[in-house]
Amino acid sequence: MKVGLYFGTFNPIHIGHLTIANHMAEYSDLDQIWMVVTPHNPHKKKSSLLDNNHRIEMVNIAVEDYQKIKSSRIEFNLPQPNYTINTLAVLEEKHPEIDFCLIMGEDNLKSFHKWKNYEVILERYAIYVYPRISDGKVETQFDGHPKIIKVAAPIMELSSTFIRKAVKDKKNIRPLLPQNVWEYLDKMNFYR
C-alpha cells in the first residue's frame, strides 16, 4: 500500500487542505492520505497553536466521510521540534508493509534544501508536489528529479492564518471550513 503523508499544524484544517488531500487520493497512485498533525513546526511560532488534541479532533471530524483520508497523531509522542526524517523512520518501523511518500506544496519544495537530512528523504521517499503561488524558485537540483512527482492539483490560496484572523475579526468564514469543523470551532470559541 502506498500512503501519502500530508504534514501540517492544521490550525485549523480547512477546505483547502481537504481539497488537496482528496485530489491526491483520487488523482494520483496513492492509496491513502494520512493527515499528520504536527505538534510544533520548527519554522512556526508555537504560541499561536491550539492544543494538539483540539487540532487532531478537528482533523478527525473533517475526514470522517473520506474513506481514503485518515488522521495521524504519530508526531505527538516524538521529541519536539519534529523533523520529517525522524517521523519517517518511526512510521517505517511501525508499518514496514507501507510505502510512505510525502505530500508538499511547491512553496515547501522551494525551501526543501534547508530541511534536516533532505538528501536522505529524497533518496528514500517519493515527494508528491502540488502547485502553490509563492515567491522564489525551486532549486535546480529538484528540477526533473525522478522522486519528485508534480500533481496538477487545484491551486488553493487559503491559509489557516487567514482563517484565525478572520475569526478574531468576527468575519463569517463558514464556507472556508467543513461544516462539522466550523461547528466544533464555534462551540469551543477558538481563535476569538
Tab-separated table of C-alpha atoms in Angstrom:
chain	number	residue	atom	x	y	z
A	1	MET	CA	0.000	0.000	0.000
A	2	LYS	CA	1.199	3.493	-0.876
A	3	VAL	CA	0.434	6.218	1.668
A	4	GLY	CA	0.945	9.942	1.150
A	5	LEU	CA	1.855	11.840	4.307
A	6	TYR	CA	0.384	15.330	4.372
A	7	PHE	CA	2.041	17.161	7.287
A	8	GLY	CA	0.652	20.290	8.873
A	9	THR	CA	-0.316	22.020	12.056
A	10	PHE	CA	-3.906	22.161	10.694
A	11	ASN	CA	-4.623	25.147	12.926
A	12	PRO	CA	-7.431	24.786	11.806
A	13	ILE	CA	-7.923	22.288	8.977
A	14	HIS	CA	-9.861	23.985	6.153
A	15	ILE	CA	-11.359	23.210	2.744
A	16	GLY	CA	-8.025	23.926	1.041
A	17	HIS	CA	-6.335	21.122	3.000
A	18	LEU	CA	-9.219	18.745	2.270
A	19	THR	CA	-9.330	19.642	-1.415
A	20	ILE	CA	-5.604	18.881	-1.805
A	21	ALA	CA	-5.803	15.651	0.237
A	22	ASN	CA	-8.833	14.430	-1.697
A	23	HIS	CA	-7.243	15.343	-5.044
A	24	MET	CA	-4.119	13.350	-4.116
A	25	ALA	CA	-6.291	10.402	-3.053
A	26	GLU	CA	-8.345	10.451	-6.253
A	27	TYR	CA	-5.901	11.606	-8.948
A	28	SER	CA	-2.559	10.038	-8.011
A	29	ASP	CA	-1.396	6.479	-7.422
A	30	LEU	CA	-1.576	6.949	-3.628
A	31	ASP	CA	-3.939	4.515	-1.868
A	32	GLN	CA	-4.419	6.634	1.249
A	33	ILE	CA	-3.571	10.076	2.560
A	34	TRP	CA	-2.612	10.478	6.209
A	35	MET	CA	-3.036	13.979	7.599
A	36	VAL	CA	-0.126	14.120	10.062
A	37	VAL	CA	-0.924	16.695	12.720
A	38	THR	CA	2.325	18.346	13.749
A	39	PRO	CA	2.607	19.489	17.365
A	40	HIS	CA	5.242	22.080	16.533
A	41	ASN	CA	6.633	23.015	13.148
A	42	PRO	CA	10.244	24.158	13.668
A	43	HIS	CA	9.543	27.089	11.308
A	44	LYS	CA	6.443	28.409	13.122
A	45	LYS	CA	5.845	30.167	16.423
A	46	LYS	CA	4.309	27.755	18.895
A	47	SER	CA	2.243	30.364	20.759
A	48	SER	CA	-0.462	30.573	18.065
A	49	LEU	CA	-1.161	26.818	18.073
A	50	LEU	CA	-4.304	25.318	19.542
A	51	ASP	CA	-3.774	22.311	21.803
A	52	ASN	CA	-2.753	19.141	19.895
A	53	ASN	CA	-5.908	17.281	20.926
A	54	HIS	CA	-8.207	20.003	19.584
A	55	ARG	CA	-6.386	20.088	16.250
A	56	ILE	CA	-6.444	16.289	15.847
A	57	GLU	CA	-10.141	16.315	16.758
A	58	MET	CA	-10.864	18.871	14.006
A	59	VAL	CA	-8.931	16.730	11.503
A	60	ASN	CA	-10.795	13.604	12.663
A	61	ILE	CA	-14.194	15.190	12.147
A	62	ALA	CA	-13.128	16.791	8.850
A	63	VAL	CA	-12.061	13.451	7.317
A	64	GLU	CA	-14.732	11.160	8.767
A	65	ASP	CA	-16.598	10.961	5.438
A	66	TYR	CA	-13.459	10.375	3.326
A	67	GLN	CA	-12.534	6.683	3.126
A	68	LYS	CA	-9.066	7.311	1.683
A	69	ILE	CA	-8.086	10.093	4.128
A	70	LYS	CA	-7.042	9.387	7.731
A	71	SER	CA	-5.639	11.440	10.571
A	72	SER	CA	-2.340	10.647	12.275
A	73	ARG	CA	-1.073	11.700	15.680
A	74	ILE	CA	2.283	9.934	15.189
A	75	GLU	CA	4.269	13.086	15.949
A	76	PHE	CA	2.558	13.745	19.301
A	77	ASN	CA	4.909	11.366	21.120
A	78	LEU	CA	8.096	12.278	19.261
A	79	PRO	CA	10.705	14.759	20.528
A	80	GLN	CA	9.979	18.374	19.627
A	81	PRO	CA	10.554	20.202	17.443
A	82	ASN	CA	9.600	17.482	14.976
A	83	TYR	CA	11.678	16.753	11.910
A	84	THR	CA	10.184	14.854	8.988
A	85	ILE	CA	13.154	12.485	8.708
A	86	ASN	CA	12.580	11.286	12.315
A	87	THR	CA	8.850	10.814	11.758
A	88	LEU	CA	9.501	8.805	8.598
A	89	ALA	CA	11.886	6.495	10.469
A	90	VAL	CA	9.283	5.830	13.201
A	91	LEU	CA	6.489	5.244	10.662
A	92	GLU	CA	8.647	2.878	8.627
A	93	GLU	CA	9.480	0.885	11.757
A	94	LYS	CA	5.799	0.673	12.803
A	95	HIS	CA	4.466	-0.049	9.289
A	96	PRO	CA	7.148	-1.860	7.226
A	97	GLU	CA	4.442	-3.024	4.800
A	98	ILE	CA	3.591	0.552	3.734
A	99	ASP	CA	5.374	2.547	1.055
A	100	PHE	CA	5.354	6.088	2.503
A	101	CYS	CA	5.573	9.217	0.349
A	102	LEU	CA	5.494	12.909	1.209
A	103	ILE	CA	2.954	15.449	0.020
A	104	MET	CA	4.056	19.071	-0.029
A	105	GLY	CA	3.190	22.359	-1.634
A	106	GLU	CA	5.537	23.842	-4.195
A	107	ASP	CA	6.326	26.606	-1.679
A	108	ASN	CA	7.820	23.968	0.649
A	109	LEU	CA	9.798	22.414	-2.203
A	110	LYS	CA	11.488	25.805	-2.632
A	111	SER	CA	12.916	25.531	0.897
A	112	PHE	CA	13.305	21.737	0.951
A	113	HIS	CA	17.102	22.017	0.673
A	114	LYS	CA	17.031	23.547	4.198
A	115	TRP	CA	15.253	20.543	5.764
A	116	LYS	CA	17.140	18.267	8.120
A	117	ASN	CA	18.592	15.338	6.097
A	118	TYR	CA	16.692	16.349	2.966
A	119	GLU	CA	19.095	14.283	0.811
A	120	VAL	CA	18.162	11.117	2.714
A	121	ILE	CA	14.447	11.904	2.389
A	122	LEU	CA	14.821	12.432	-1.357
A	123	GLU	CA	16.850	9.252	-1.767
A	124	ARG	CA	14.310	7.078	0.075
A	125	TYR	CA	10.861	8.641	-0.479
A	126	ALA	CA	8.830	9.966	-3.375
A	127	ILE	CA	7.561	13.522	-2.940
A	128	TYR	CA	4.216	14.499	-4.422
A	129	VAL	CA	4.139	18.242	-5.031
A	130	TYR	CA	1.005	20.318	-5.525
A	131	PRO	CA	1.130	23.850	-7.006
A	132	ARG	CA	1.211	26.928	-4.803
A	133	ILE	CA	1.586	30.580	-5.725
A	134	SER	CA	4.677	31.824	-3.902
A	135	ASP	CA	7.827	33.856	-4.355
A	136	GLY	CA	11.214	32.354	-5.086
A	137	LYS	CA	12.096	29.425	-7.262
A	138	VAL	CA	12.655	25.717	-6.861
A	139	GLU	CA	16.320	24.707	-6.539
A	140	THR	CA	17.595	23.393	-9.882
A	141	GLN	CA	18.698	20.148	-8.212
A	142	PHE	CA	14.984	19.306	-7.823
A	143	ASP	CA	14.016	20.074	-11.449
A	144	GLY	CA	13.061	16.843	-13.153
A	145	HIS	CA	14.178	14.751	-10.163
A	146	PRO	CA	12.755	11.192	-10.533
A	147	LYS	CA	11.485	11.137	-6.914
A	148	ILE	CA	9.595	14.442	-7.245
A	149	ILE	CA	6.160	13.979	-8.773
A	150	LYS	CA	4.258	17.123	-9.651
A	151	VAL	CA	0.495	16.692	-9.348
A	152	ALA	CA	-1.787	19.116	-11.172
A	153	ALA	CA	-3.972	19.742	-8.124
A	154	PRO	CA	-6.154	22.835	-7.771
A	155	ILE	CA	-4.323	25.935	-6.540
A	156	MET	CA	-5.784	26.776	-3.146
A	157	GLU	CA	-4.956	30.261	-1.894
A	158	LEU	CA	-6.332	29.801	1.583
A	159	SER	CA	-4.421	29.703	4.852
A	160	SER	CA	-5.140	28.821	8.454
A	161	THR	CA	-3.560	32.163	9.406
A	162	PHE	CA	-6.194	33.977	7.323
A	163	ILE	CA	-8.972	31.932	8.966
A	164	ARG	CA	-7.706	32.586	12.511
A	165	LYS	CA	-7.510	36.330	11.841
A	166	ALA	CA	-10.956	36.373	10.228
A	167	VAL	CA	-12.493	34.589	13.229
A	168	LYS	CA	-10.800	37.059	15.587
A	169	ASP	CA	-12.179	39.929	13.456
A	170	LYS	CA	-15.688	38.390	13.685
A	171	LYS	CA	-15.919	37.638	9.951
A	172	ASN	CA	-18.129	34.860	8.597
A	173	ILE	CA	-15.717	32.170	7.402
A	174	ARG	CA	-18.142	29.218	7.445
A	175	PRO	CA	-17.720	28.452	3.711
A	176	LEU	CA	-13.954	28.001	4.249
A	177	LEU	CA	-14.292	25.127	6.726
A	178	PRO	CA	-16.022	21.760	6.623
A	179	GLN	CA	-19.395	22.244	8.383
A	180	ASN	CA	-18.541	19.938	11.293
A	181	VAL	CA	-15.182	21.693	11.829
A	182	TRP	CA	-16.907	25.086	11.834
A	183	GLU	CA	-19.396	23.839	14.439
A	184	TYR	CA	-16.606	22.490	16.681
A	185	LEU	CA	-14.526	25.668	16.338
A	186	ASP	CA	-17.561	27.841	17.069
A	187	LYS	CA	-18.709	25.756	20.051
A	188	MET	CA	-15.195	25.799	21.560
A	189	ASN	CA	-14.879	29.558	20.940
A	190	PHE	CA	-11.455	29.131	19.282
A	191	TYR	CA	-9.354	31.957	17.806
A	192	ARG	CA	-11.527	34.691	19.294
